[in-house]
Structures are given as C-alpha cells and as structure tokens.
C-alpha cells in the first residue's frame, strides 16, 4: 500500500487528487497539508473536500516535517504555489519522502534548488508541469513537427487558462517553448517573445512567441502555431477536466516509488520519451 501525503489538499487539484486516491486499492492518503495556519487545521480532510470523514486531519505547512516524520508517507504530491513548493520539496527530501511535483511557476533558480535537494537525499521525484497523457504526447508531436518544418515556419505558442491561475505563461507553455527551441536548435534564453505591445517592428524568423489568455473556467488549452506562406499548421490540446491531470498524478505516484532515475518527467512515467 502506497502512503500518500497531499499538499494543497483543499485546492482545485489537491481535493481531486484525494478523491481519486480514495478510489484506488494500492494507495491511501496518510496526510493532508494546507497553507500555514490554515483555518482547516485539525479538521478531517474528507469533510473539508466534501467526501465525508476519511480519518485524515488537515495540518498547516508549519507542521510538515513533524507530520512526515510521524506518518512516513512513501510519496508527497504537491500542487500548491511555487514559492511554497520549494520549501515543501526540500523538507520532503530531507525527511526521505519521494515527491510528485505538479506545481508550476518556478524560476530556474527555484527548480535548481528543488532538484539539488532531491539529488542530495535518498528520494526519487517526478516533476511535470502537466500530467495529462495527451499533453505529453502533444510535446512529442510539436517536437517532431518542428524538426520537419525547420525554419520555414514562424512558431507561436498560445495558452488559455481560468481566471484564478496565478502564474503566466503556464508551465506547460514554458515546457512547449523549451521543446520547440531544442528541436529548432535555438537558444531558449534568446528566442522567446512573451507577448507583444507597441511598435515592436517586424517579427524575426528566430523568435518564438508565447501568449497567455486568462478567463472564465478554462481548464487548460495549449496551441502551437506553425505559420508559413499561404498556410499554417496548428497543434491544439484542450483539457476539459482536471481529471485528465489527476489520472497522470496517480500514474506518477505508482511510478516514483520504483523509479530507477532520481528525477523523472511524465515522458518517463508514460514511457513516451
Ligand atoms: N502539473 C499539472 O498537471 C498541473 C495541473 C493543474 C494545476 N497545476 C499547477 O498546480 C498548482 C496548483 O493549482 P490549483 O489550481 O490546484 O491551485 P489552488 O489555488 O486551487 O490550490 C493550491 C492550494 O495550495 C494551498 N497552499 C498554499 N501554500 C501551501 C503550502 N505551503 N503548503 C500546502 N498547501 C499550500 C492553497 O491554500 C490552495 O488550497 C498551480 O501551480 C498549477 O499551475 C499543475
Ligand atoms: O502548465 C500549467 O501551468 C498548468 N496550469 C493549469 C492550472 O493552473 O490550472 C493546469 C494545466 C497545467
């Protein structure tokens, strides 16, 4: 039985992850962590998320080390916010708990800090900005297409998400950008253009535009546009439900406990590298 600690337990993702773990016969929720000094402290997380009592209390993040030491989960699943997740992952690694990180919005420095903590402790990790199977197939499609089209087409990325999303562009769009830059042999530190405003002049062939749309309850749409002379190709992924991500989380939890690599992504989990 895989014991799972869930951080962001009452959030849009955390609550669905807990609901879905309850339906599995090879894993169970052993800890539910929320923001420091959460008003849900001590309440049963099942009651908080509306599934009835499950015998797991909510604890604030200030008690994370204490809870991980007592409950000894096999995996901690984090869907919170970048500035919090770095500390969560470092504490989890120091406590010997494997991690599945779905949170997005990390700076390069924050990502390096998390990866160092994982590398320096006896834990494994899956880190992925999008855990939907379809998105990880999407990443392969856009890479293959970019290699075929090469520099003959202008490349733009458009993402759209709900009005509550705190970070932009999405972690998925950033990953798509990195995939495209590598496939096209471009420097990812140079070719990104994040929105356009004013008299910016003609587009250069090397640039890759990245644009973030926010509004309503959009779960997650990503489009890569290859614009040529007289035609364009658009590769689109649309998430209709957060359950698409949650299904990937469950796969990642099962994968990480037996992972041979220290740090894996969803391509490793799904075997579609
Ligand atoms: N990888 C993926 O497939 C995927 C899918 C969906 C969302 N996300 C990302 O997951 C993150 C969360 O998304 P969401 O829609 O669930 O957000 P949300 O705001 O609904 O949930 C975040 C939760 O984290 C809690 N929290 C804040 N600080 C915390 C801390 N220190 N410890 C524990 N909990 C803390 C908040 O109180 C909140 O309940 C975002 O970064 C989002 O981009 C990734
Ligand atoms: O890539 C991201 O960032 C994602 N964010 C969405 C969210 O914040 O709800 C979900 C899809 C991935």
PDB file of C-alpha atoms and ligand atoms in Angstrom:
ATOM      1  CA  UNK A   1       0.000   0.000   0.000  1.00  0.00           C
ATOM      2  CA  UNK A   2       1.482   3.376  -1.049  1.00  0.00           C
ATOM      3  CA  UNK A   3       1.034   6.035   1.632  1.00  0.00           C
ATOM      4  CA  UNK A   4       0.488   9.475   0.069  1.00  0.00           C
ATOM      5  CA  UNK A   5       0.760  12.933   1.614  1.00  0.00           C
ATOM      6  CA  UNK A   6      -1.083  15.608  -0.379  1.00  0.00           C
ATOM      7  CA  UNK A   7      -0.152  19.275  -0.117  1.00  0.00           C
ATOM      8  CA  UNK A   8      -2.585  21.878  -1.378  1.00  0.00           C
ATOM      9  CA  UNK A   9      -5.151  19.418  -0.025  1.00  0.00           C
ATOM     10  CA  UNK A  10      -8.205  21.674  -0.329  1.00  0.00           C
ATOM     11  CA  UNK A  11      -7.208  23.198  -3.659  1.00  0.00           C
ATOM     12  CA  UNK A  12      -8.630  22.586  -7.128  1.00  0.00           C
ATOM     13  CA  UNK A  13      -6.083  19.836  -7.781  1.00  0.00           C
ATOM     14  CA  UNK A  14      -5.377  18.619  -4.243  1.00  0.00           C
ATOM     15  CA  UNK A  15      -9.025  17.900  -3.496  1.00  0.00           C
ATOM     16  CA  UNK A  16      -9.477  15.922  -6.741  1.00  0.00           C
ATOM     17  CA  UNK A  17      -6.259  14.007  -6.106  1.00  0.00           C
ATOM     18  CA  UNK A  18      -7.510  12.965  -2.658  1.00  0.00           C
ATOM     19  CA  UNK A  19     -10.910  11.958  -4.077  1.00  0.00           C
ATOM     20  CA  UNK A  20      -9.174   9.808  -6.722  1.00  0.00           C
ATOM     21  CA  UNK A  21      -6.704   8.185  -4.316  1.00  0.00           C
ATOM     22  CA  UNK A  22      -9.717   7.096  -2.231  1.00  0.00           C
ATOM     23  CA  UNK A  23     -10.845   5.061  -5.273  1.00  0.00           C
ATOM     24  CA  UNK A  24      -7.521   3.200  -5.612  1.00  0.00           C
ATOM     25  CA  UNK A  25      -6.803  -0.139  -3.936  1.00  0.00           C
ATOM     26  CA  UNK A  26      -2.991   0.241  -3.885  1.00  0.00           C
ATOM     27  CA  UNK A  27      -2.649   3.652  -2.241  1.00  0.00           C
ATOM     28  CA  UNK A  28      -4.106   5.692   0.618  1.00  0.00           C
ATOM     29  CA  UNK A  29      -3.991   9.273   1.872  1.00  0.00           C
ATOM     30  CA  UNK A  30      -1.942   9.438   5.092  1.00  0.00           C
ATOM     31  CA  UNK A  31      -1.510  13.229   5.397  1.00  0.00           C
ATOM     32  CA  UNK A  32      -3.219  16.353   4.103  1.00  0.00           C
ATOM     33  CA  UNK A  33      -1.233  19.578   4.218  1.00  0.00           C
ATOM     34  CA  UNK A  34      -2.561  23.062   3.638  1.00  0.00           C
ATOM     35  CA  UNK A  35      -1.190  26.606   3.810  1.00  0.00           C
ATOM     36  CA  UNK A  36       0.455  27.711   7.057  1.00  0.00           C
ATOM     37  CA  UNK A  37      -2.060  28.441   9.831  1.00  0.00           C
ATOM     38  CA  UNK A  38      -4.877  27.080   7.695  1.00  0.00           C
ATOM     39  CA  UNK A  39      -8.400  27.565   9.084  1.00  0.00           C
ATOM     40  CA  UNK A  40      -8.899  23.856   8.337  1.00  0.00           C
ATOM     41  CA  UNK A  41      -6.295  22.822  10.955  1.00  0.00           C
ATOM     42  CA  UNK A  42      -7.352  19.588  12.630  1.00  0.00           C
ATOM     43  CA  UNK A  43     -10.485  19.146  10.529  1.00  0.00           C
ATOM     44  CA  UNK A  44     -10.939  15.869   8.664  1.00  0.00           C
ATOM     45  CA  UNK A  45      -9.816  16.487   5.077  1.00  0.00           C
ATOM     46  CA  UNK A  46     -12.651  14.326   3.778  1.00  0.00           C
ATOM     47  CA  UNK A  47     -15.147  16.662   5.417  1.00  0.00           C
ATOM     48  CA  UNK A  48     -13.274  19.687   4.047  1.00  0.00           C
ATOM     49  CA  UNK A  49     -13.417  18.452   0.439  1.00  0.00           C
ATOM     50  CA  UNK A  50     -16.955  17.092   0.737  1.00  0.00           C
ATOM     51  CA  UNK A  51     -16.489  13.315   0.623  1.00  0.00           C
ATOM     52  CA  UNK A  52     -17.210  12.625   4.283  1.00  0.00           C
ATOM     53  CA  UNK A  53     -14.869  11.602   7.085  1.00  0.00           C
ATOM     54  CA  UNK A  54     -11.753   9.679   5.989  1.00  0.00           C
ATOM     55  CA  UNK A  55      -9.777   9.831   9.242  1.00  0.00           C
ATOM     56  CA  UNK A  56      -7.013  12.143   7.958  1.00  0.00           C
ATOM     57  CA  UNK A  57      -6.717  15.607   9.550  1.00  0.00           C
ATOM     58  CA  UNK A  58      -5.639  18.733   7.730  1.00  0.00           C
ATOM     59  CA  UNK A  59      -2.372  20.175   9.038  1.00  0.00           C
ATOM     60  CA  UNK A  60      -0.783  23.505   8.251  1.00  0.00           C
ATOM     61  CA  UNK A  61       2.505  23.537   6.382  1.00  0.00           C
ATOM     62  CA  UNK A  62       4.287  24.743   9.507  1.00  0.00           C
ATOM     63  CA  UNK A  63       3.875  21.156  10.779  1.00  0.00           C
ATOM     64  CA  UNK A  64       5.112  19.474   7.567  1.00  0.00           C
ATOM     65  CA  UNK A  65       8.325  17.964   8.964  1.00  0.00           C
ATOM     66  CA  UNK A  66       6.536  16.729  12.087  1.00  0.00           C
ATOM     67  CA  UNK A  67       3.726  15.158  10.045  1.00  0.00           C
ATOM     68  CA  UNK A  68       6.097  13.499   7.531  1.00  0.00           C
ATOM     69  CA  UNK A  69       8.210  12.089  10.380  1.00  0.00           C
ATOM     70  CA  UNK A  70       5.139  10.672  12.123  1.00  0.00           C
ATOM     71  CA  UNK A  71       3.169   9.423   9.117  1.00  0.00           C
ATOM     72  CA  UNK A  72       6.152   8.313   6.979  1.00  0.00           C
ATOM     73  CA  UNK A  73       4.400   8.616   3.587  1.00  0.00           C
ATOM     74  CA  UNK A  74       6.001   6.940   0.590  1.00  0.00           C
ATOM     75  CA  UNK A  75       5.153   9.899  -1.665  1.00  0.00           C
ATOM     76  CA  UNK A  76       4.264  13.553  -1.227  1.00  0.00           C
ATOM     77  CA  UNK A  77       2.194  15.087  -4.032  1.00  0.00           C
ATOM     78  CA  UNK A  78       2.491  18.866  -4.371  1.00  0.00           C
ATOM     79  CA  UNK A  79       0.052  21.086  -6.237  1.00  0.00           C
ATOM     80  CA  UNK A  80       0.407  24.437  -4.458  1.00  0.00           C
ATOM     81  CA  UNK A  81       2.322  27.571  -5.478  1.00  0.00           C
ATOM     82  CA  UNK A  82       5.953  27.842  -6.473  1.00  0.00           C
ATOM     83  CA  UNK A  83       7.191  29.966  -3.589  1.00  0.00           C
ATOM     84  CA  UNK A  84       5.784  27.429  -1.114  1.00  0.00           C
ATOM     85  CA  UNK A  85       6.613  24.289  -3.042  1.00  0.00           C
ATOM     86  CA  UNK A  86      10.372  24.807  -2.954  1.00  0.00           C
ATOM     87  CA  UNK A  87      10.401  24.541   0.847  1.00  0.00           C
ATOM     88  CA  UNK A  88       7.920  21.675   0.797  1.00  0.00           C
ATOM     89  CA  UNK A  89      10.064  19.641  -1.574  1.00  0.00           C
ATOM     90  CA  UNK A  90      13.258  20.363   0.356  1.00  0.00           C
ATOM     91  CA  UNK A  91      11.616  19.272   3.631  1.00  0.00           C
ATOM     92  CA  UNK A  92      10.151  16.164   1.989  1.00  0.00           C
ATOM     93  CA  UNK A  93      13.543  15.177   0.554  1.00  0.00           C
ATOM     94  CA  UNK A  94      15.236  15.702   3.922  1.00  0.00           C
ATOM     95  CA  UNK A  95      12.539  13.506   5.511  1.00  0.00           C
ATOM     96  CA  UNK A  96      13.180  10.765   2.933  1.00  0.00           C
ATOM     97  CA  UNK A  97       9.836  11.139   1.153  1.00  0.00           C
ATOM     98  CA  UNK A  98       9.599  10.705  -2.620  1.00  0.00           C
ATOM     99  CA  UNK A  99       7.847  13.579  -4.399  1.00  0.00           C
ATOM    100  CA  UNK A 100       5.493  14.164  -7.305  1.00  0.00           C
ATOM    101  CA  UNK A 101       5.628  17.865  -8.166  1.00  0.00           C
ATOM    102  CA  UNK A 102       2.851  19.326 -10.294  1.00  0.00           C
ATOM    103  CA  UNK A 103       3.136  22.925  -9.146  1.00  0.00           C
ATOM    104  CA  UNK A 104       4.226  25.374 -11.858  1.00  0.00           C
ATOM    105  CA  UNK A 105       5.694  28.872 -11.960  1.00  0.00           C
ATOM    106  CA  UNK A 106       9.146  28.015 -10.669  1.00  0.00           C
ATOM    107  CA  UNK A 107      12.089  30.231 -11.562  1.00  0.00           C
ATOM    108  CA  UNK A 108      15.187  28.484 -12.901  1.00  0.00           C
ATOM    109  CA  UNK A 109      16.828  29.062  -9.527  1.00  0.00           C
ATOM    110  CA  UNK A 110      13.877  27.570  -7.622  1.00  0.00           C
ATOM    111  CA  UNK A 111      13.841  24.499  -9.881  1.00  0.00           C
ATOM    112  CA  UNK A 112      17.581  24.028  -9.368  1.00  0.00           C
ATOM    113  CA  UNK A 113      17.146  24.340  -5.589  1.00  0.00           C
ATOM    114  CA  UNK A 114      14.474  21.619  -5.590  1.00  0.00           C
ATOM    115  CA  UNK A 115      16.474  19.311  -7.856  1.00  0.00           C
ATOM    116  CA  UNK A 116      19.571  19.711  -5.678  1.00  0.00           C
ATOM    117  CA  UNK A 117      17.584  18.727  -2.584  1.00  0.00           C
ATOM    118  CA  UNK A 118      16.302  15.625  -4.387  1.00  0.00           C
ATOM    119  CA  UNK A 119      19.754  14.698  -5.707  1.00  0.00           C
ATOM    120  CA  UNK A 120      21.305  15.134  -2.259  1.00  0.00           C
ATOM    121  CA  UNK A 121      18.812  12.930  -0.434  1.00  0.00           C
ATOM    122  CA  UNK A 122      17.691   9.302  -0.788  1.00  0.00           C
ATOM    123  CA  UNK A 123      14.463  10.100  -2.635  1.00  0.00           C
ATOM    124  CA  UNK A 124      13.058   9.967  -6.177  1.00  0.00           C
ATOM    125  CA  UNK A 125      10.934  12.562  -7.929  1.00  0.00           C
ATOM    126  CA  UNK A 126       8.547  13.104 -10.809  1.00  0.00           C
ATOM    127  CA  UNK A 127       8.423  16.768 -11.824  1.00  0.00           C
ATOM    128  CA  UNK A 128       5.983  17.745 -14.587  1.00  0.00           C
ATOM    129  CA  UNK A 129       4.136  20.963 -15.421  1.00  0.00           C
ATOM    130  CA  UNK A 130       1.344  18.967 -16.997  1.00  0.00           C
ATOM    131  CA  UNK A 131       0.469  15.412 -16.052  1.00  0.00           C
ATOM    132  CA  UNK A 132      -2.185  14.797 -18.693  1.00  0.00           C
ATOM    133  CA  UNK A 133      -1.258  11.968 -21.038  1.00  0.00           C
ATOM    134  CA  UNK A 134      -2.425  13.979 -24.052  1.00  0.00           C
ATOM    135  CA  UNK A 135      -0.190  16.945 -23.284  1.00  0.00           C
ATOM    136  CA  UNK A 136       2.875  14.741 -23.072  1.00  0.00           C
ATOM    137  CA  UNK A 137       2.007  13.260 -26.469  1.00  0.00           C
ATOM    138  CA  UNK A 138       1.470  16.850 -27.670  1.00  0.00           C
ATOM    139  CA  UNK A 139       5.072  17.631 -26.633  1.00  0.00           C
ATOM    140  CA  UNK A 140       6.364  14.827 -28.871  1.00  0.00           C
ATOM    141  CA  UNK A 141       4.174  15.886 -31.806  1.00  0.00           C
ATOM    142  CA  UNK A 142       5.343  19.521 -31.750  1.00  0.00           C
ATOM    143  CA  UNK A 143       8.987  18.439 -31.468  1.00  0.00           C
ATOM    144  CA  UNK A 144       8.682  16.097 -34.456  1.00  0.00           C
ATOM    145  CA  UNK A 145       6.777  18.709 -36.488  1.00  0.00           C
ATOM    146  CA  UNK A 146       9.329  21.432 -35.718  1.00  0.00           C
ATOM    147  CA  UNK A 147      12.137  19.170 -36.961  1.00  0.00           C
ATOM    148  CA  UNK A 148      10.269  18.658 -40.243  1.00  0.00           C
ATOM    149  CA  UNK A 149       9.251  22.295 -40.786  1.00  0.00           C
ATOM    150  CA  UNK A 150      12.557  23.662 -39.509  1.00  0.00           C
ATOM    151  CA  UNK A 151      12.916  27.429 -40.045  1.00  0.00           C
ATOM    152  CA  UNK A 152      10.392  27.728 -42.886  1.00  0.00           C
ATOM    153  CA  UNK A 153       7.528  28.458 -40.477  1.00  0.00           C
ATOM    154  CA  UNK A 154       7.079  31.074 -37.752  1.00  0.00           C
ATOM    155  CA  UNK A 155       6.298  29.435 -34.402  1.00  0.00           C
ATOM    156  CA  UNK A 156       3.930  30.852 -31.762  1.00  0.00           C
ATOM    157  CA  UNK A 157       2.511  29.369 -28.561  1.00  0.00           C
ATOM    158  CA  UNK A 158      -0.895  30.401 -27.207  1.00  0.00           C
ATOM    159  CA  UNK A 159      -2.202  29.142 -23.876  1.00  0.00           C
ATOM    160  CA  UNK A 160      -5.521  29.815 -22.172  1.00  0.00           C
ATOM    161  CA  UNK A 161      -6.469  29.111 -18.546  1.00  0.00           C
ATOM    162  CA  UNK A 162      -9.048  30.024 -15.921  1.00  0.00           C
ATOM    163  CA  UNK A 163      -9.227  33.432 -14.279  1.00  0.00           C
ATOM    164  CA  UNK A 164      -7.771  32.110 -10.996  1.00  0.00           C
ATOM    165  CA  UNK A 165      -4.428  30.987 -12.427  1.00  0.00           C
ATOM    166  CA  UNK A 166      -1.613  32.823 -10.644  1.00  0.00           C
ATOM    167  CA  UNK A 167       1.349  32.163 -12.920  1.00  0.00           C
ATOM    168  CA  UNK A 168       1.922  33.022 -16.585  1.00  0.00           C
ATOM    169  CA  UNK A 169       2.765  31.749 -19.025  1.00  0.00           C
ATOM    170  CA  UNK A 170       1.659  28.279 -17.995  1.00  0.00           C
ATOM    171  CA  UNK A 171       4.295  25.750 -17.066  1.00  0.00           C
ATOM    172  CA  UNK A 172       3.038  23.707 -19.982  1.00  0.00           C
ATOM    173  CA  UNK A 173       3.620  26.587 -22.397  1.00  0.00           C
ATOM    174  CA  UNK A 174       7.134  27.066 -20.989  1.00  0.00           C
ATOM    175  CA  UNK A 175       7.835  23.364 -21.493  1.00  0.00           C
ATOM    176  CA  UNK A 176       6.455  23.527 -25.044  1.00  0.00           C
ATOM    177  CA  UNK A 177       8.717  26.515 -25.694  1.00  0.00           C
ATOM    178  CA  UNK A 178      11.761  24.606 -24.430  1.00  0.00           C
ATOM    179  CA  UNK A 179      10.842  21.572 -26.556  1.00  0.00           C
ATOM    180  CA  UNK A 180      10.477  23.747 -29.663  1.00  0.00           C
ATOM    181  CA  UNK A 181      13.679  25.729 -29.060  1.00  0.00           C
ATOM    182  CA  UNK A 182      15.647  22.485 -28.722  1.00  0.00           C
ATOM    183  CA  UNK A 183      14.013  20.919 -31.779  1.00  0.00           C
ATOM    184  CA  UNK A 184      14.822  24.029 -33.826  1.00  0.00           C
ATOM    185  CA  UNK A 185      18.340  24.402 -32.450  1.00  0.00           C
ATOM    186  CA  UNK A 186      17.657  27.802 -30.908  1.00  0.00           C
ATOM    187  CA  UNK A 187      18.860  29.277 -27.596  1.00  0.00           C
ATOM    188  CA  UNK A 188      15.913  29.195 -25.191  1.00  0.00           C
ATOM    189  CA  UNK A 189      17.459  32.172 -23.381  1.00  0.00           C
ATOM    190  CA  UNK A 190      17.274  34.266 -26.550  1.00  0.00           C
ATOM    191  CA  UNK A 191      14.338  33.384 -28.799  1.00  0.00           C
ATOM    192  CA  UNK A 192      11.330  33.747 -26.503  1.00  0.00           C
ATOM    193  CA  UNK A 193       8.991  36.751 -27.019  1.00  0.00           C
ATOM    194  CA  UNK A 194       6.464  36.971 -24.177  1.00  0.00           C
ATOM    195  CA  UNK A 195       3.581  38.958 -25.628  1.00  0.00           C
ATOM    196  CA  UNK A 196       3.900  41.988 -27.884  1.00  0.00           C
ATOM    197  CA  UNK A 197       2.929  45.612 -27.286  1.00  0.00           C
ATOM    198  CA  UNK A 198       3.660  48.892 -29.119  1.00  0.00           C
ATOM    199  CA  UNK A 199       5.510  49.340 -32.404  1.00  0.00           C
ATOM    200  CA  UNK A 200       7.661  46.299 -31.981  1.00  0.00           C
ATOM    201  CA  UNK A 201       8.731  46.033 -35.615  1.00  0.00           C
ATOM    202  CA  UNK A 202       8.626  43.015 -37.897  1.00  0.00           C
ATOM    203  CA  UNK A 203       8.891  39.574 -36.365  1.00  0.00           C
ATOM    204  CA  UNK A 204      12.281  37.871 -36.662  1.00  0.00           C
ATOM    205  CA  UNK A 205      12.374  34.305 -38.040  1.00  0.00           C
ATOM    206  CA  UNK A 206      14.142  33.033 -34.912  1.00  0.00           C
ATOM    207  CA  UNK A 207      11.643  34.245 -32.326  1.00  0.00           C
ATOM    208  CA  UNK A 208       9.034  32.040 -30.686  1.00  0.00           C
ATOM    209  CA  UNK A 209       6.045  33.981 -29.351  1.00  0.00           C
ATOM    210  CA  UNK A 210       4.406  32.911 -26.088  1.00  0.00           C
ATOM    211  CA  UNK A 211       0.991  34.332 -25.180  1.00  0.00           C
ATOM    212  CA  UNK A 212      -1.218  33.806 -22.145  1.00  0.00           C
ATOM    213  CA  UNK A 213      -5.007  34.145 -22.174  1.00  0.00           C
ATOM    214  CA  UNK A 214      -6.876  34.182 -18.866  1.00  0.00           C
ATOM    215  CA  UNK A 215     -10.616  33.997 -18.298  1.00  0.00           C
ATOM    216  CA  UNK A 216     -13.619  32.080 -17.064  1.00  0.00           C
ATOM    217  CA  UNK A 217     -13.187  28.443 -16.060  1.00  0.00           C
ATOM    218  CA  UNK A 218     -10.894  27.343 -18.891  1.00  0.00           C
ATOM    219  CA  UNK A 219      -9.192  24.198 -17.576  1.00  0.00           C
ATOM    220  CA  UNK A 220      -6.194  24.378 -19.913  1.00  0.00           C
ATOM    221  CA  UNK A 221      -5.791  24.954 -23.654  1.00  0.00           C
ATOM    222  CA  UNK A 222      -2.471  24.955 -25.491  1.00  0.00           C
ATOM    223  CA  UNK A 223      -1.886  25.731 -29.170  1.00  0.00           C
ATOM    224  CA  UNK A 224       1.357  25.659 -31.125  1.00  0.00           C
ATOM    225  CA  UNK A 225       1.008  27.553 -34.388  1.00  0.00           C
ATOM    226  CA  UNK A 226       3.395  26.993 -37.304  1.00  0.00           C
ATOM    227  CA  UNK A 227       2.693  29.900 -39.687  1.00  0.00           C
ATOM    228  CA  UNK A 228       4.081  29.696 -43.222  1.00  0.00           C
ATOM    229  CA  UNK A 229       3.495  31.406 -46.574  1.00  0.00           C
ATOM    230  CA  UNK A 230      -0.100  30.841 -47.573  1.00  0.00           C
ATOM    231  CA  UNK A 231      -0.789  28.227 -44.893  1.00  0.00           C
ATOM    232  CA  UNK A 232      -0.418  27.344 -41.243  1.00  0.00           C
ATOM    233  CA  UNK A 233      -0.485  24.231 -39.078  1.00  0.00           C
ATOM    234  CA  UNK A 234      -1.995  24.410 -35.564  1.00  0.00           C
ATOM    235  CA  UNK A 235      -1.465  21.670 -32.999  1.00  0.00           C
ATOM    236  CA  UNK A 236      -4.015  22.015 -30.191  1.00  0.00           C
ATOM    237  CA  UNK A 237      -4.538  20.312 -26.828  1.00  0.00           C
ATOM    238  CA  UNK A 238      -7.630  21.122 -24.789  1.00  0.00           C
ATOM    239  CA  UNK A 239      -8.180  19.820 -21.267  1.00  0.00           C
ATOM    240  CA  UNK A 240     -11.897  19.518 -20.489  1.00  0.00           C
ATOM    241  CA  UNK A 241     -11.494  18.331 -16.908  1.00  0.00           C
ATOM    242  CA  UNK A 242      -8.798  18.403 -14.230  1.00  0.00           C
ATOM    243  CA  UNK A 243      -9.312  14.658 -14.039  1.00  0.00           C
ATOM    244  CA  UNK A 244      -7.012  14.416 -17.078  1.00  0.00           C
ATOM    245  CA  UNK A 245      -4.205  15.745 -14.886  1.00  0.00           C
ATOM    246  CA  UNK A 246      -5.234  13.672 -11.851  1.00  0.00           C
ATOM    247  CA  UNK A 247      -5.070  10.443 -13.860  1.00  0.00           C
ATOM    248  CA  UNK A 248      -1.464  11.307 -14.645  1.00  0.00           C
ATOM    249  CA  UNK A 249      -0.762  12.053 -10.984  1.00  0.00           C
ATOM    250  CA  UNK A 250      -1.908   8.572  -9.997  1.00  0.00           C
ATOM    251  CA  UNK A 251       0.383   7.053 -12.639  1.00  0.00           C
ATOM    252  CA  UNK A 252       3.255   9.193 -11.352  1.00  0.00           C
ATOM    253  CA  UNK A 253       2.698   8.077  -7.741  1.00  0.00           C
ATOM    254  CA  UNK A 254       2.858   4.423  -8.758  1.00  0.00           C
ATOM    255  CA  UNK A 255       5.940   5.091 -10.937  1.00  0.00           C
ATOM    256  CA  UNK A 256       8.014   7.133  -8.473  1.00  0.00           C
ATOM    257  CA  UNK A 257       8.157   4.508  -5.696  1.00  0.00           C
ATOM    258  CA  UNK A 258      10.007   2.169  -8.069  1.00  0.00           C
ATOM    259  CA  UNK A 259      11.767   4.710 -10.275  1.00  0.00           C
ATOM    260  CA  UNK A 260      15.318   3.931 -11.352  1.00  0.00           C
ATOM    261  CA  UNK A 261      16.067   7.620 -12.083  1.00  0.00           C
ATOM    262  CA  UNK A 262      16.402  10.229  -9.359  1.00  0.00           C
ATOM    263  CA  UNK A 263      14.313  12.774 -11.274  1.00  0.00           C
ATOM    264  CA  UNK A 264      11.770  11.748 -13.929  1.00  0.00           C
ATOM    265  CA  UNK A 265       9.239  13.614 -16.029  1.00  0.00           C
ATOM    266  CA  UNK A 266       5.892  12.442 -17.378  1.00  0.00           C
ATOM    267  CA  UNK A 267       7.575  11.145 -20.527  1.00  0.00           C
ATOM    268  CA  UNK A 268       9.441   8.691 -18.275  1.00  0.00           C
ATOM    269  CA  UNK A 269       6.250   7.809 -16.368  1.00  0.00           C
ATOM    270  CA  UNK A 270       4.327   7.187 -19.601  1.00  0.00           C
ATOM    271  CA  UNK A 271       7.231   5.592 -21.487  1.00  0.00           C
ATOM    272  CA  UNK A 272       6.908   8.065 -24.360  1.00  0.00           C
ATOM    273  CA  UNK A 273      10.347   9.704 -24.293  1.00  0.00           C
TER     274      UNK A 273
HETATM  275  N1  LIG B   1       1.172  19.507 -13.429  1.00  0.00           N
HETATM  276  C1  LIG B   1      -0.125  19.535 -13.754  1.00  0.00           C
HETATM  277  O1  LIG B   1      -0.641  18.625 -14.456  1.00  0.00           O
HETATM  278  C2  LIG B   1      -0.994  20.642 -13.201  1.00  0.00           C
HETATM  279  C3  LIG B   1      -2.377  20.584 -13.330  1.00  0.00           C
HETATM  280  C4  LIG B   1      -3.149  21.572 -12.684  1.00  0.00           C
HETATM  281  C5  LIG B   1      -2.536  22.578 -11.959  1.00  0.00           C
HETATM  282  N2  LIG B   1      -1.183  22.584 -11.896  1.00  0.00           N
HETATM  283  C6  LIG B   1      -0.483  23.570 -11.067  1.00  0.00           C
HETATM  284  O2  LIG B   1      -0.728  23.207  -9.711  1.00  0.00           O
HETATM  285  C7  LIG B   1      -0.723  24.385  -8.886  1.00  0.00           C
HETATM  286  C8  LIG B   1      -1.992  24.428  -8.060  1.00  0.00           C
HETATM  287  O3  LIG B   1      -3.076  24.572  -8.945  1.00  0.00           O
HETATM  288  P1  LIG B   1      -4.570  24.598  -8.315  1.00  0.00           P
HETATM  289  O4  LIG B   1      -5.480  25.010  -9.413  1.00  0.00           O
HETATM  290  O5  LIG B   1      -4.827  23.351  -7.553  1.00  0.00           O
HETATM  291  O6  LIG B   1      -4.424  25.829  -7.293  1.00  0.00           O
HETATM  292  P2  LIG B   1      -5.319  26.151  -5.997  1.00  0.00           P
HETATM  293  O7  LIG B   1      -5.017  27.564  -5.643  1.00  0.00           O
HETATM  294  O8  LIG B   1      -6.707  25.711  -6.202  1.00  0.00           O
HETATM  295  O9  LIG B   1      -4.701  25.169  -4.867  1.00  0.00           O
HETATM  296  C9  LIG B   1      -3.456  25.442  -4.241  1.00  0.00           C
HETATM  297  C10 LIG B   1      -3.613  25.050  -2.787  1.00  0.00           C
HETATM  298  O10 LIG B   1      -2.349  25.087  -2.144  1.00  0.00           O
HETATM  299  C11 LIG B   1      -2.551  25.612  -0.844  1.00  0.00           C
HETATM  300  N3  LIG B   1      -1.266  26.053  -0.311  1.00  0.00           N
HETATM  301  C12 LIG B   1      -0.662  27.252  -0.440  1.00  0.00           C
HETATM  302  N4  LIG B   1       0.517  27.244   0.186  1.00  0.00           N
HETATM  303  C13 LIG B   1       0.676  25.995   0.710  1.00  0.00           C
HETATM  304  C14 LIG B   1       1.680  25.351   1.464  1.00  0.00           C
HETATM  305  N5  LIG B   1       2.805  25.999   1.834  1.00  0.00           N
HETATM  306  N6  LIG B   1       1.514  24.052   1.818  1.00  0.00           N
HETATM  307  C15 LIG B   1       0.383  23.392   1.479  1.00  0.00           C
HETATM  308  N7  LIG B   1      -0.628  23.944   0.757  1.00  0.00           N
HETATM  309  C16 LIG B   1      -0.460  25.240   0.398  1.00  0.00           C
HETATM  310  C17 LIG B   1      -3.595  26.694  -1.045  1.00  0.00           C
HETATM  311  O11 LIG B   1      -4.209  27.050   0.184  1.00  0.00           O
HETATM  312  C18 LIG B   1      -4.538  26.007  -2.019  1.00  0.00           C
HETATM  313  O12 LIG B   1      -5.526  25.267  -1.315  1.00  0.00           O
HETATM  314  C19 LIG B   1      -0.515  25.554  -9.839  1.00  0.00           C
HETATM  315  O13 LIG B   1       0.857  25.861  -9.885  1.00  0.00           O
HETATM  316  C20 LIG B   1      -0.944  24.981 -11.196  1.00  0.00           C
HETATM  317  O14 LIG B   1      -0.305  25.615 -12.294  1.00  0.00           O
HETATM  318  C21 LIG B   1      -0.401  21.668 -12.495  1.00  0.00           C
HETATM  319  O1  LIG B   2       1.023  24.335 -17.095  1.00  0.00           O
HETATM  320  C1  LIG B   2       0.373  24.897 -16.204  1.00  0.00           C
HETATM  321  O2  LIG B   2       0.750  25.907 -15.551  1.00  0.00           O
HETATM  322  C2  LIG B   2      -0.946  24.350 -15.898  1.00  0.00           C
HETATM  323  N1  LIG B   2      -1.747  25.090 -15.216  1.00  0.00           N
HETATM  324  C3  LIG B   2      -3.148  24.835 -15.185  1.00  0.00           C
HETATM  325  C4  LIG B   2      -3.722  25.429 -13.916  1.00  0.00           C
HETATM  326  O3  LIG B   2      -3.026  26.239 -13.251  1.00  0.00           O
HETATM  327  O4  LIG B   2      -4.879  25.119 -13.641  1.00  0.00           O
HETATM  328  C5  LIG B   2      -3.478  23.379 -15.386  1.00  0.00           C
HETATM  329  C6  LIG B   2      -2.740  22.815 -16.544  1.00  0.00           C
HETATM  330  C7  LIG B   2      -1.282  22.992 -16.372  1.00  0.00           C
END
